[in-house]
Amino acid sequence: MPAKEATEIKITGINASPGICIGKAYLVDTKGVEVVEKYPVDGKNLAAEIKRFKSAVEKAKEELQSIIRKTPEELRQHTYILETHMVLLKDKMLYGSTIDTIKNEAVNAEWALKKVASNVKSMFQTISDDYLRERAADIMQVADRIMRNLTGAKGVDISAIDKRVILVAHDLSPADTSQIHLERVKGFVTDLGGKASHTGIIARTLEIPAVLGLAKITRMVNNDDVIIVDGTTGIVIINPTEQTLTKYEERQIRYDEYKALIARSGHLPAESADGFRLQAMGNIELPEEVFAVINYGGDGVGLYRTEFQYLSRPFFPGEDELYDKYKDVVEVMAPKPVTIRTLDINGDKALANATGSDEANPALGLRAIRYCLKKPDVFKTQLRAILRAAAHGSVRVMFPMISSVDEVRQAIQMLDEAADSLAKEGVPFNRDIEVGIMIEVPSAVMMADALAEIVDFFSIGTNDLIQYSLAIDRGNRQVAYLYHPLHPAHIRMIKHVADAAKDKGIKVFMCGEMAGDPAYMPILLGLGMDELSMNPQSIPAVKSMIRSLKLKDAKLFVKDVLKQATATDIEKMVQDTYGSVLSDMIYPG
Ligand code: PEP
Ligand code: MG
C-alpha cells in the first residue's frame, strides 16, 4: 500500500465502534441540499404547493419502504429505525409545521421545510444529553430526504459501491448505513454523529470500525487516500507513513486475536476464580438493542431507559404503544430479566415542548420520579404498560432519582393502583414483579437502610450519584476533570449502600457507566455488587476481568482502597495491583 511520508495527518473524533481498519477512502456526498431558494407562492397556487410537498413526503416513504425490503439479513433488527423515520415523516413538528408555514407565509415548500427543520434543530441543540441530541439528527435526516425529493437532488447509493473501501461522509443516515455490504465496506468516518447516533449503533452491530464527529474529515480526505481508522480510540490517520502503517497493522492483528478470544469466552459466566457468580447485564435505550445484549453474552437487561418513545412528538405515547415495545424486549430476553426504568424525563433529558416547564436548574428540578408523581396520568399509563408486559416474561420495575422514602411509597401505591385498574378491566398483567429504585442522590444513600425495607433491590446510578455528590454537572466540560468514579467519597457511598442492602437481605446492582469498565471490577466485586449493567459491548471484557479475580482478594483490596484519601491514590493502587492484567485485556491494540 503506498504511503506518503510527508503528509500524515492524525485527527481524533468519537470512538463509535471499536476495531481497526486500513484502506482507501471513498467519499460519499451526503451533505444534502445546501442552498435553498425562497420565493412567494400566491394564494391560488398554495394548494398545489402543499400537494407538491405531500408528494415529496410520499416518495420519501416509498424510498424507505424499499430500503427496508432490501436490507440485508444481519441488519434486519435495525429496520425498526427506518420505521421510526417513516413515522417522523408525518410528525407534526415537521410535516404539520411545514404545511402551516407554506400556508401562513405563502412561500415555497423547500423554504418552509428548511425553516421548520432549522427550528427543530435549534430547539434540540440546547440539550446536553447526547442520546436525545442524536434523536434530533433523525429528524434532520428525514427532512433531508424530503428536501432531496423536492429539489430533485440525487441521493446516495451506498449499495452500488463495488470496491473494498472506507466510507468518508458528512453524515450517514440509518437508511444509508443499512445499505452497507460488509464485504465491501471496511469501516467509516463522518463529520457528524456521536456514540448514541443510530449510525453508531448500526456500526457496532455490524462490528465494523467507525469514528464519528470528526467535524471536517470530508474536507481533509481525497478519494483513494490511504486512511487508518481506529474505532477503539477514535483516531483517524490520513496518508500514514510506512512506520505508522506497520504499527497499526500489528495492532489490527492483536485486535482480531482479542475479538476471537472474546467470542470464545463471551458466553462464559461472570464468575470469579473462587466461584462467586455475578450477573453481567446490558443497558438498552432502543428495543432492538436487546439483540446486542444477547450477542455479547448478557445475563439480562439491567437498565432499560424508556425515554426514547417520549421524544420528538407532540403527545406522549399511549399505553398500547408502550406495552408493544416492552413486550418485544421482554419476550426476546425471556426467561432472563428485563429491568424497566420508569420515565426519567427532564434534567439533562429535557424536552422543552413536551413538558412546558422552564427551569433555571433542571438537574435539581422536576425530573424523573418527581415529574411522574406530579403527572399521575403519564405515570400510570407507563406503569400499566409495564405490568402488562410483565405477563410475558421476567420484568422488574425501577424508579429513578429517588430522594426519600415518601417518594417510593407513593410510586408503589401508584403501581398498585395501576394493577387494580387492570384487574377491574380484566386485562392480563403480572403484579408479582420485583420493585427497585435507583440510588443516585446522596439522600438516598444516607437513607439506604430505610429504603431497603420497602424495595426488592437497589441499582446504583453512578452517573448521577457522582454528579450530585461531587456537585459536578455531568454535561459540563469545564468541570469534567473533577468527575471521577474513584473519588473516595463515591467509593464510600457505594459501600454504605451495599452494606445496607446486605443487612436487609436485598440485592444491590450498579447500572451507571462505572459498571462497564474492567478497571473497576476488583473494587466493585470487593464492595459486594450482585449485578452490573453496562453497554452491551462492554460485557465480554468485564466478564473476563471478573473471571480473572478472586472475591477473597478483592475484599482485602477494598479494605485498603477505603483507607485512601484521594482518587489518584486509589487509581495508583488499581494500577499497581491489576495494571498488568488490565493492559492485556482492555486495549489489545
Ligand atoms: C445513572 O445516573 O448512573 C444512570 C444509569 O442513569 P442515567 O445515565 O440514565 O441518568
Ligand atoms: Mg441517572
Coordinates of C-alpha atoms and ligand atoms in Angstrom, one line a residue:
M1 CA 0.0 0.0 0.0
P2 CA 1.6 3.4 -0.9
A3 CA 2.4 5.7 1.9
K4 CA 3.1 9.4 1.6
E5 CA 5.8 10.2 4.2
A6 CA 5.3 13.9 4.3
T7 CA 1.6 14.4 4.7
E8 CA 0.5 12.1 7.6
I9 CA -2.4 13.8 9.4
K10 CA -3.8 12.4 12.7
I11 CA -7.2 13.6 13.9
T12 CA -9.4 12.5 16.8
G13 CA -13.2 12.0 16.8
I14 CA -15.7 9.9 18.7
N15 CA -14.9 6.3 19.0
A16 CA -18.3 4.9 17.9
S17 CA -17.5 1.4 17.0
P18 CA -14.2 -0.5 18.1
G19 CA -11.7 -2.1 15.8
I20 CA -9.1 -1.1 13.3
C21 CA -9.3 -0.9 9.5
I22 CA -6.8 0.3 6.9
G23 CA -7.8 1.1 3.4
K24 CA -8.6 3.5 0.7
A25 CA -11.1 6.4 1.3
Y26 CA -14.3 6.6 -0.7
L27 CA -16.0 10.0 -0.3
V28 CA -19.8 9.8 -0.2
D29 CA -21.7 13.1 -0.8
T30 CA -24.4 13.1 1.8
K31 CA -24.3 16.8 2.5
G32 CA -27.9 17.2 1.2
V33 CA -29.3 20.3 -0.4
E34 CA -27.4 23.3 1.0
V35 CA -28.8 26.2 -1.0
V36 CA -32.5 26.7 -1.0
E37 CA -34.3 29.4 -2.8
K38 CA -37.1 31.4 -1.3
Y39 CA -40.0 32.5 -3.5
P40 CA -43.5 33.6 -2.9
V41 CA -46.5 31.4 -3.8
D42 CA -49.7 33.2 -4.4
G43 CA -53.0 32.2 -2.9
K44 CA -54.4 30.2 -5.8
N45 CA -51.2 28.1 -6.1
L46 CA -50.9 27.3 -2.4
A47 CA -52.9 24.1 -2.6
A48 CA -50.6 22.9 -5.4
E49 CA -47.5 23.8 -3.4
I50 CA -48.8 21.8 -0.4
K51 CA -49.6 18.9 -2.7
R52 CA -46.0 19.1 -4.1
F53 CA -44.7 18.8 -0.5
K54 CA -47.0 15.9 0.3
S55 CA -45.8 14.0 -2.8
A56 CA -42.2 14.5 -1.8
V57 CA -43.1 13.0 1.6
E58 CA -44.9 10.2 -0.1
K59 CA -41.9 9.5 -2.3
A60 CA -39.6 9.5 0.8
K61 CA -41.9 6.9 2.4
E62 CA -41.7 4.7 -0.7
E63 CA -37.9 5.0 -0.7
L64 CA -37.7 4.0 2.9
Q65 CA -40.0 1.1 2.4
S66 CA -37.9 -0.1 -0.5
I67 CA -34.7 0.2 1.6
I68 CA -36.4 -1.8 4.4
R69 CA -37.3 -4.6 1.9
K70 CA -33.7 -4.7 0.6
T71 CA -32.0 -4.6 4.0
P72 CA -29.5 -7.4 4.4
E73 CA -30.3 -10.1 6.9
E74 CA -27.8 -9.1 9.6
L75 CA -29.3 -5.6 9.8
R76 CA -33.0 -6.7 9.9
Q77 CA -33.3 -5.8 13.5
H78 CA -32.5 -2.1 12.6
T79 CA -35.3 -1.7 10.2
Y80 CA -37.1 -0.5 13.3
I81 CA -35.1 2.7 13.0
L82 CA -36.2 3.2 9.4
E83 CA -39.8 2.6 10.5
T84 CA -39.2 5.4 13.1
H85 CA -38.1 7.5 10.2
M86 CA -41.3 6.7 8.3
V87 CA -43.3 7.8 11.4
L88 CA -41.2 11.0 11.6
L89 CA -42.1 11.8 8.0
K90 CA -45.6 12.6 9.2
D91 CA -44.5 14.1 12.6
K92 CA -46.5 17.2 13.4
M93 CA -43.4 19.1 14.3
L94 CA -42.1 18.5 10.8
Y95 CA -45.0 17.7 8.5
G96 CA -47.7 19.8 10.1
S97 CA -45.5 22.8 10.7
T98 CA -44.2 22.8 7.1
I99 CA -47.7 22.8 5.7
D100 CA -48.7 25.6 8.1
T101 CA -45.6 27.6 7.1
I102 CA -46.4 27.2 3.3
K103 CA -49.9 28.4 4.0
N104 CA -49.3 31.2 6.5
E105 CA -46.2 32.7 4.9
A106 CA -47.2 31.9 1.3
V107 CA -43.8 30.5 0.5
N108 CA -42.4 27.6 -1.5
A109 CA -42.2 24.1 0.1
E110 CA -38.4 24.0 0.2
W111 CA -38.1 27.2 2.1
A112 CA -40.9 26.2 4.5
L113 CA -39.2 22.9 5.2
K114 CA -35.8 24.4 5.7
K115 CA -37.2 26.9 8.2
V116 CA -39.1 24.3 10.1
A117 CA -36.1 21.9 10.2
S118 CA -33.7 24.6 11.4
N119 CA -36.2 25.5 14.2
V120 CA -36.3 21.9 15.3
K121 CA -32.6 21.7 15.2
S122 CA -32.0 24.7 17.4
M123 CA -34.6 23.5 19.8
F124 CA -32.7 20.3 20.3
Q125 CA -29.2 21.9 20.3
T126 CA -29.6 23.2 23.8
I127 CA -30.0 19.7 25.2
S128 CA -26.8 18.3 26.8
D129 CA -27.8 14.7 26.7
D130 CA -26.0 13.0 23.7
Y131 CA -28.7 10.5 23.3
L132 CA -31.5 13.0 22.9
R133 CA -29.5 15.2 20.6
E134 CA -28.9 12.2 18.3
R135 CA -32.7 11.7 18.1
A136 CA -32.8 15.3 16.6
A137 CA -30.4 14.0 14.0
D138 CA -33.1 11.5 12.9
I139 CA -35.5 14.4 12.3
M140 CA -32.8 16.2 10.2
Q141 CA -32.1 13.1 8.2
V142 CA -35.8 12.7 7.4
A143 CA -36.1 16.4 6.4
D144 CA -33.0 16.0 4.1
R145 CA -34.7 13.1 2.4
I146 CA -37.9 15.1 1.7
M147 CA -35.8 18.0 0.6
R148 CA -33.9 15.9 -1.9
N149 CA -37.2 14.8 -3.4
L150 CA -38.5 18.4 -3.6
T151 CA -35.4 19.7 -5.4
G152 CA -34.7 16.5 -7.4
A153 CA -31.2 16.2 -5.9
K154 CA -29.6 12.8 -6.2
G155 CA -29.5 10.6 -3.1
V156 CA -26.6 8.4 -2.0
D157 CA -26.5 4.8 -3.2
I158 CA -24.1 3.0 -0.9
S159 CA -25.2 -0.4 -2.1
A160 CA -23.7 0.5 -5.5
I161 CA -20.1 0.7 -4.1
D162 CA -18.1 -2.1 -5.7
K163 CA -14.6 -1.9 -4.1
R164 CA -13.3 -2.6 -0.6
V165 CA -13.2 0.9 0.9
I166 CA -13.6 3.0 4.0
L167 CA -16.5 5.4 3.6
V168 CA -15.9 9.1 4.4
A169 CA -19.1 11.1 4.7
H170 CA -20.5 14.3 6.2
D171 CA -23.2 12.2 7.9
L172 CA -24.7 8.8 7.3
S173 CA -28.4 8.2 8.0
P174 CA -29.6 4.8 9.2
A175 CA -31.0 4.3 5.7
D176 CA -27.5 4.9 4.2
T177 CA -25.8 2.7 6.8
S178 CA -28.2 -0.2 6.4
Q179 CA -27.2 -0.5 2.7
I180 CA -23.6 -1.2 3.7
H181 CA -22.3 -4.5 2.3
L182 CA -19.9 -5.9 4.8
E183 CA -17.8 -7.5 2.1
R184 CA -17.2 -4.1 0.5
V185 CA -17.1 -1.5 3.4
K186 CA -14.3 -1.9 5.9
G187 CA -15.3 0.9 8.1
F188 CA -16.5 4.5 8.0
V189 CA -15.8 8.0 9.3
T190 CA -18.1 11.0 9.4
D191 CA -18.1 14.7 10.2
L192 CA -21.3 14.5 12.3
G193 CA -22.7 11.9 14.6
G194 CA -21.9 10.6 18.1
K195 CA -21.8 7.4 20.0
A196 CA -25.6 7.3 20.6
S197 CA -26.4 8.0 16.9
H198 CA -28.2 5.3 15.1
T199 CA -25.3 5.2 12.7
G200 CA -23.0 4.4 15.7
I201 CA -25.4 1.7 16.9
I202 CA -25.5 0.1 13.5
A203 CA -21.7 0.2 13.1
R204 CA -21.4 -1.7 16.4
T205 CA -23.9 -4.3 15.3
L206 CA -22.0 -4.8 12.0
E207 CA -18.8 -4.8 14.1
I208 CA -17.1 -2.5 11.7
P209 CA -14.8 0.2 13.0
A210 CA -16.2 3.7 12.9
V211 CA -15.1 7.1 14.1
L212 CA -17.8 9.8 14.1
G213 CA -18.0 13.5 14.9
L214 CA -14.7 14.4 13.1
A215 CA -16.1 17.9 12.1
K216 CA -14.3 18.3 8.8
I217 CA -12.9 14.9 7.7
T218 CA -14.7 15.2 4.3
R219 CA -12.7 18.3 3.6
M220 CA -9.4 16.7 4.6
V221 CA -9.6 13.5 2.7
N222 CA -9.5 12.8 -1.0
N223 CA -10.8 9.8 -2.8
D224 CA -8.3 6.9 -2.7
D225 CA -6.2 8.5 0.1
V226 CA -5.0 5.7 2.4
I227 CA -6.5 6.1 5.8
I228 CA -6.4 4.2 9.1
V229 CA -9.5 4.1 11.3
D230 CA -9.0 3.2 14.9
G231 CA -12.6 2.9 16.2
T232 CA -11.3 1.9 19.7
T233 CA -9.5 5.1 20.4
G234 CA -11.4 7.4 17.9
I235 CA -8.2 8.2 16.0
V236 CA -8.1 8.6 12.2
I237 CA -4.8 8.8 10.3
I238 CA -4.8 10.2 6.8
N239 CA -1.9 9.2 4.5
P240 CA 0.1 7.3 7.1
T241 CA 3.8 6.8 7.0
E242 CA 5.3 3.3 6.5
Q243 CA 6.1 3.3 10.2
T244 CA 2.6 4.1 11.3
L245 CA 1.2 1.6 8.8
T246 CA 3.3 -1.2 10.3
K247 CA 2.3 -0.2 13.8
Y248 CA -1.4 -0.3 13.0
E249 CA -1.2 -3.5 11.0
E250 CA 0.2 -5.1 14.1
R251 CA -2.5 -3.6 16.3
Q252 CA -5.1 -4.8 13.9
I253 CA -3.8 -8.4 14.2
R254 CA -3.8 -8.1 18.0
Y255 CA -7.3 -6.7 18.0
D256 CA -8.6 -9.5 15.8
E257 CA -7.0 -12.1 18.1
Y258 CA -8.6 -10.4 21.1
K259 CA -12.0 -10.5 19.4
A260 CA -11.7 -14.1 18.7
L261 CA -10.8 -14.7 22.3
I262 CA -13.9 -12.7 23.4
A263 CA -16.1 -14.6 21.0
R264 CA -14.9 -17.8 22.5
S265 CA -15.3 -16.7 26.2
G266 CA -18.2 -14.2 25.9
H267 CA -20.8 -16.7 26.9
L268 CA -18.9 -18.0 30.0
P269 CA -20.4 -16.8 33.2
A270 CA -19.2 -13.7 35.1
E271 CA -17.8 -15.9 37.9
S272 CA -14.8 -15.1 39.9
A273 CA -11.9 -17.5 40.1
D274 CA -13.1 -18.6 43.6
G275 CA -16.6 -19.2 42.4
F276 CA -18.7 -16.1 43.2
R277 CA -21.2 -15.5 40.4
L278 CA -22.2 -12.0 39.4
Q279 CA -24.7 -11.1 36.8
A280 CA -23.4 -9.1 33.8
M281 CA -26.4 -7.3 32.3
G282 CA -26.9 -4.9 29.4
N283 CA -28.2 -1.3 29.3
I284 CA -30.5 -0.5 26.5
E285 CA -32.3 2.5 25.1
L286 CA -33.9 1.2 21.9
P287 CA -35.8 -2.0 22.0
E288 CA -33.7 -3.5 19.2
E289 CA -30.5 -3.2 21.3
V290 CA -31.7 -6.2 23.2
F291 CA -30.1 -8.3 20.5
A292 CA -26.7 -6.8 21.3
V293 CA -27.2 -7.8 24.9
I294 CA -27.8 -11.4 23.8
N295 CA -25.0 -11.4 21.3
Y296 CA -22.5 -10.1 23.9
G297 CA -23.5 -12.8 26.4
G298 CA -25.6 -10.6 28.8
D299 CA -27.5 -12.2 31.7
G300 CA -30.5 -9.9 31.1
V301 CA -31.3 -6.2 30.8
G302 CA -30.2 -4.3 33.9
L303 CA -31.4 -0.9 32.7
Y304 CA -34.0 -0.2 30.0
R305 CA -34.1 3.6 29.6
T306 CA -37.6 4.3 28.4
E307 CA -37.3 8.0 27.4
F308 CA -36.9 7.4 23.6
Q309 CA -40.6 6.8 23.0
Y310 CA -41.5 10.2 24.6
L311 CA -39.3 12.2 22.3
S312 CA -39.9 14.4 19.2
R313 CA -43.6 14.1 19.3
P314 CA -46.4 16.4 20.4
F315 CA -48.2 13.9 22.5
F316 CA -46.9 11.2 24.9
P317 CA -47.2 7.6 23.8
G318 CA -50.3 5.6 24.7
E319 CA -50.4 2.5 26.8
D320 CA -50.7 0.1 23.9
E321 CA -47.7 1.5 22.1
L322 CA -45.6 1.3 25.2
Y323 CA -46.8 -2.2 26.0
D324 CA -45.9 -3.4 22.5
K325 CA -42.4 -2.2 22.8
Y326 CA -41.8 -3.5 26.3
K327 CA -43.4 -6.8 25.4
D328 CA -41.0 -7.2 22.4
V329 CA -38.0 -6.7 24.7
V330 CA -39.3 -9.0 27.4
E331 CA -40.2 -11.8 25.1
V332 CA -36.8 -11.7 23.3
M333 CA -35.0 -11.7 26.6
A334 CA -37.2 -14.3 28.5
P335 CA -36.5 -16.1 30.8
K336 CA -33.8 -13.6 31.7
P337 CA -34.9 -10.5 33.4
V338 CA -35.6 -7.0 31.9
T339 CA -35.3 -4.1 34.3
I340 CA -37.6 -1.4 33.0
R341 CA -36.8 2.0 34.5
T342 CA -39.8 4.4 34.6
L343 CA -39.6 7.7 32.8
D344 CA -36.5 9.8 33.6
I345 CA -37.5 12.9 31.8
N346 CA -36.3 16.4 32.4
G347 CA -32.9 17.2 33.9
D348 CA -30.4 16.6 31.2
K349 CA -33.0 14.7 29.3
A350 CA -35.2 17.8 28.9
L351 CA -37.6 18.3 26.0
A352 CA -38.9 21.8 26.3
N353 CA -42.0 21.3 24.2
A354 CA -43.0 18.1 25.9
T355 CA -43.1 19.4 29.5
G356 CA -43.8 23.0 29.1
S357 CA -41.6 23.8 32.0
D358 CA -38.8 26.3 32.2
E359 CA -36.4 25.5 35.0
A360 CA -33.3 27.5 36.0
N361 CA -31.6 24.4 37.3
P362 CA -33.2 21.4 35.6
A363 CA -30.8 18.8 37.1
L364 CA -32.3 19.8 40.5
G365 CA -35.8 20.3 39.1
L366 CA -38.9 18.4 38.3
R367 CA -37.1 15.4 37.0
A368 CA -37.7 11.6 36.8
I369 CA -39.8 10.3 39.7
R370 CA -40.7 13.8 40.8
Y371 CA -42.1 14.5 37.3
C372 CA -44.0 11.2 37.3
L373 CA -45.6 11.7 40.7
K374 CA -46.8 15.1 39.6
K375 CA -48.3 13.7 36.4
P376 CA -50.2 10.6 37.5
D377 CA -51.8 10.1 34.1
V378 CA -48.4 9.9 32.3
F379 CA -47.0 7.7 35.1
K380 CA -50.0 5.3 35.3
T381 CA -50.0 4.8 31.6
Q382 CA -46.4 3.7 31.7
L383 CA -47.0 1.5 34.8
R384 CA -49.9 -0.2 33.3
A385 CA -47.9 -1.0 30.1
I386 CA -45.0 -2.4 32.3
L387 CA -47.4 -4.6 34.3
R388 CA -49.0 -5.9 31.1
A389 CA -45.6 -6.6 29.6
A390 CA -44.6 -8.5 32.8
A391 CA -47.1 -11.2 31.9
H392 CA -44.8 -12.2 29.0
G393 CA -41.5 -12.9 30.8
S394 CA -39.4 -11.7 33.7
V395 CA -39.8 -8.0 34.4
R396 CA -38.5 -5.7 37.2
V397 CA -39.6 -2.1 37.6
M398 CA -37.2 0.5 38.8
F399 CA -37.8 4.1 39.9
P400 CA -35.2 6.7 39.1
M401 CA -33.9 9.7 41.1
I402 CA -35.4 8.6 44.4
S403 CA -34.5 11.1 47.2
S404 CA -36.9 9.9 50.0
V405 CA -38.9 7.1 51.4
D406 CA -42.1 9.0 50.7
E407 CA -41.5 9.0 47.0
V408 CA -41.0 5.3 47.0
R409 CA -44.2 4.7 48.9
Q410 CA -46.2 7.0 46.5
A411 CA -44.7 5.3 43.5
I412 CA -45.5 1.8 44.8
Q413 CA -49.1 3.0 45.6
M414 CA -49.5 4.1 42.0
L415 CA -48.1 0.8 40.8
D416 CA -50.8 -0.9 42.9
E417 CA -53.5 1.4 41.6
A418 CA -52.4 0.6 38.1
A419 CA -52.6 -3.1 38.8
D420 CA -56.1 -2.7 40.4
S421 CA -57.4 -0.8 37.3
L422 CA -56.1 -3.6 35.0
A423 CA -57.7 -6.2 37.2
K424 CA -61.0 -4.4 37.1
E425 CA -60.9 -4.2 33.3
G426 CA -59.9 -7.8 33.0
V427 CA -56.7 -7.0 31.2
P428 CA -53.9 -9.6 31.7
F429 CA -51.0 -8.4 33.8
N430 CA -48.5 -9.5 36.4
R431 CA -48.1 -7.6 39.6
D432 CA -45.8 -10.2 41.1
I433 CA -42.6 -8.4 40.0
E434 CA -39.5 -7.1 41.8
V435 CA -39.7 -3.4 42.6
G436 CA -36.4 -1.5 42.9
I437 CA -35.0 2.0 43.0
M438 CA -32.0 3.8 41.6
I439 CA -29.6 5.1 44.2
E440 CA -28.3 8.2 42.5
V441 CA -29.0 11.0 45.1
P442 CA -26.9 11.4 48.3
S443 CA -30.1 11.5 50.4
A444 CA -31.0 8.0 49.2
V445 CA -27.5 6.8 50.1
M446 CA -28.0 8.0 53.7
M447 CA -31.5 6.5 53.9
A448 CA -30.5 3.2 52.3
D449 CA -31.4 1.2 55.4
A450 CA -34.9 2.6 55.5
L451 CA -35.3 2.3 51.7
A452 CA -34.1 -1.3 51.8
E453 CA -37.1 -2.1 54.0
I454 CA -39.6 -1.3 51.2
V455 CA -38.0 -2.3 47.9
D456 CA -36.6 -5.5 46.4
F457 CA -33.3 -4.2 45.0
F458 CA -31.1 -1.1 44.7
S459 CA -29.4 -0.1 41.5
I460 CA -26.6 2.4 41.9
G461 CA -26.6 5.1 39.1
T462 CA -23.1 6.3 39.3
N463 CA -23.5 8.8 36.5
D464 CA -25.9 10.9 38.6
L465 CA -24.5 9.9 42.0
I466 CA -21.2 11.4 41.0
Q467 CA -22.9 14.5 39.7
Y468 CA -25.0 15.1 42.8
S469 CA -22.5 14.1 45.4
L470 CA -19.5 15.8 44.0
A471 CA -21.5 18.8 42.7
I472 CA -20.4 18.4 39.1
D473 CA -22.8 18.9 36.2
R474 CA -22.3 15.7 34.2
G475 CA -22.7 17.6 30.9
N476 CA -20.3 20.5 31.7
R477 CA -16.9 20.1 30.0
Q478 CA -15.3 22.7 32.3
V479 CA -15.7 20.5 35.3
A480 CA -15.3 17.2 33.7
Y481 CA -11.8 16.8 35.2
L482 CA -13.4 16.5 38.6
Y483 CA -15.8 13.8 37.6
H484 CA -14.2 10.7 39.0
P485 CA -15.8 7.3 39.9
L486 CA -12.8 6.6 42.1
H487 CA -13.3 9.6 44.3
P488 CA -13.1 8.2 47.8
A489 CA -16.4 9.8 48.8
H490 CA -18.1 8.0 45.9
I491 CA -16.5 4.7 46.9
R492 CA -17.6 5.1 50.5
M493 CA -21.1 5.8 49.4
I494 CA -21.2 2.7 47.3
K495 CA -20.0 0.7 50.3
H496 CA -22.7 2.3 52.5
V497 CA -25.4 1.3 50.1
A498 CA -24.1 -2.2 49.6
D499 CA -23.8 -2.8 53.3
A500 CA -27.3 -1.5 54.0
A501 CA -28.7 -3.8 51.2
K502 CA -26.8 -6.8 52.6
D503 CA -28.1 -6.1 56.2
K504 CA -31.7 -6.1 55.0
G505 CA -31.2 -9.0 52.7
I506 CA -31.9 -7.3 49.4
K507 CA -29.7 -7.3 46.2
V508 CA -27.5 -4.4 45.1
F509 CA -26.8 -3.7 41.5
M510 CA -25.0 -1.0 39.6
C511 CA -26.0 0.4 36.2
G512 CA -24.0 3.6 35.7
E513 CA -21.0 3.8 33.4
M514 CA -18.7 2.7 36.2
A515 CA -20.1 -0.8 35.9
G516 CA -18.8 -1.3 32.4
D517 CA -15.1 -0.6 33.0
P518 CA -12.9 -3.7 33.7
A519 CA -10.5 -1.5 35.7
Y520 CA -13.2 -1.0 38.4
M521 CA -14.0 -4.7 38.8
P522 CA -11.7 -5.5 41.7
I523 CA -13.4 -2.7 43.7
L524 CA -17.0 -3.4 42.6
L525 CA -16.5 -7.1 43.3
G526 CA -14.9 -6.4 46.7
L527 CA -17.7 -3.9 47.6
G528 CA -20.3 -6.7 47.1
M529 CA -22.2 -5.9 43.9
D530 CA -24.5 -8.7 42.9
E531 CA -25.2 -7.4 39.4
L532 CA -23.5 -5.0 37.0
S533 CA -25.3 -3.5 34.0
M534 CA -23.4 -1.8 31.2
N535 CA -23.2 -1.1 27.4
P536 CA -23.7 -4.5 25.8
Q537 CA -20.3 -4.2 24.1
S538 CA -18.5 -4.0 27.4
I539 CA -19.9 -7.3 28.7
P540 CA -17.3 -9.7 27.4
A541 CA -14.3 -7.6 28.8
V542 CA -16.0 -7.1 32.1
K543 CA -16.8 -10.8 32.4
S544 CA -13.3 -11.8 31.5
M545 CA -11.8 -9.4 34.1
I546 CA -14.2 -10.9 36.8
R547 CA -13.1 -14.4 35.8
S548 CA -9.5 -13.5 36.4
L549 CA -10.2 -12.2 40.0
K550 CA -10.8 -13.8 43.4
L551 CA -13.6 -12.5 45.6
K552 CA -11.5 -13.0 48.7
D553 CA -8.6 -10.9 47.2
A554 CA -11.0 -8.2 46.0
K555 CA -12.4 -7.9 49.6
L556 CA -9.0 -7.4 51.0
F557 CA -8.1 -5.0 48.3
V558 CA -11.2 -2.9 49.0
K559 CA -10.2 -2.6 52.7
D560 CA -7.1 -0.8 51.6
V561 CA -8.9 1.2 49.0
L562 CA -11.2 2.6 51.7
K563 CA -8.2 3.9 53.6
Q564 CA -7.1 6.2 50.7
A565 CA -7.8 9.9 50.7
T566 CA -7.7 10.7 47.0
A567 CA -8.9 9.3 43.7
T568 CA -5.3 9.4 42.5
D569 CA -4.2 7.2 45.3
I570 CA -6.9 4.7 44.6
E571 CA -6.1 4.8 40.8
K572 CA -2.5 4.1 41.6
M573 CA -3.5 1.1 43.8
V574 CA -5.5 -0.3 40.9
Q575 CA -2.7 0.2 38.5
D576 CA 0.0 -1.3 40.8
T577 CA -2.1 -4.3 41.7
Y578 CA -4.1 -5.0 38.5
G579 CA -2.3 -3.0 35.8
S580 CA -0.7 -5.9 34.0
V581 CA -4.0 -7.9 33.9
L582 CA -5.8 -4.9 32.6
S583 CA -3.3 -3.9 29.9
D584 CA -3.5 -7.4 28.5
M585 CA -7.2 -7.2 28.2
I586 CA -8.5 -3.7 27.9
Y587 CA -6.7 -2.2 25.0
P588 CA -5.5 -5.1 22.9
G589 CA -4.5 -2.9 20.0
Ligands
PEP1 C1 -27.0 6.9 36.2 O1 -27.4 8.0 36.6 O2 -25.9 6.3 36.5 C2 -27.9 6.1 35.2 C3 -27.6 4.9 34.9 O3 -28.9 6.8 34.7 P1 -28.9 7.9 33.5 O4 -27.4 7.9 33.0 O5 -29.9 7.5 32.5 O6 -29.2 9.2 34.2
MG2 MG -29.4 8.7 36.3

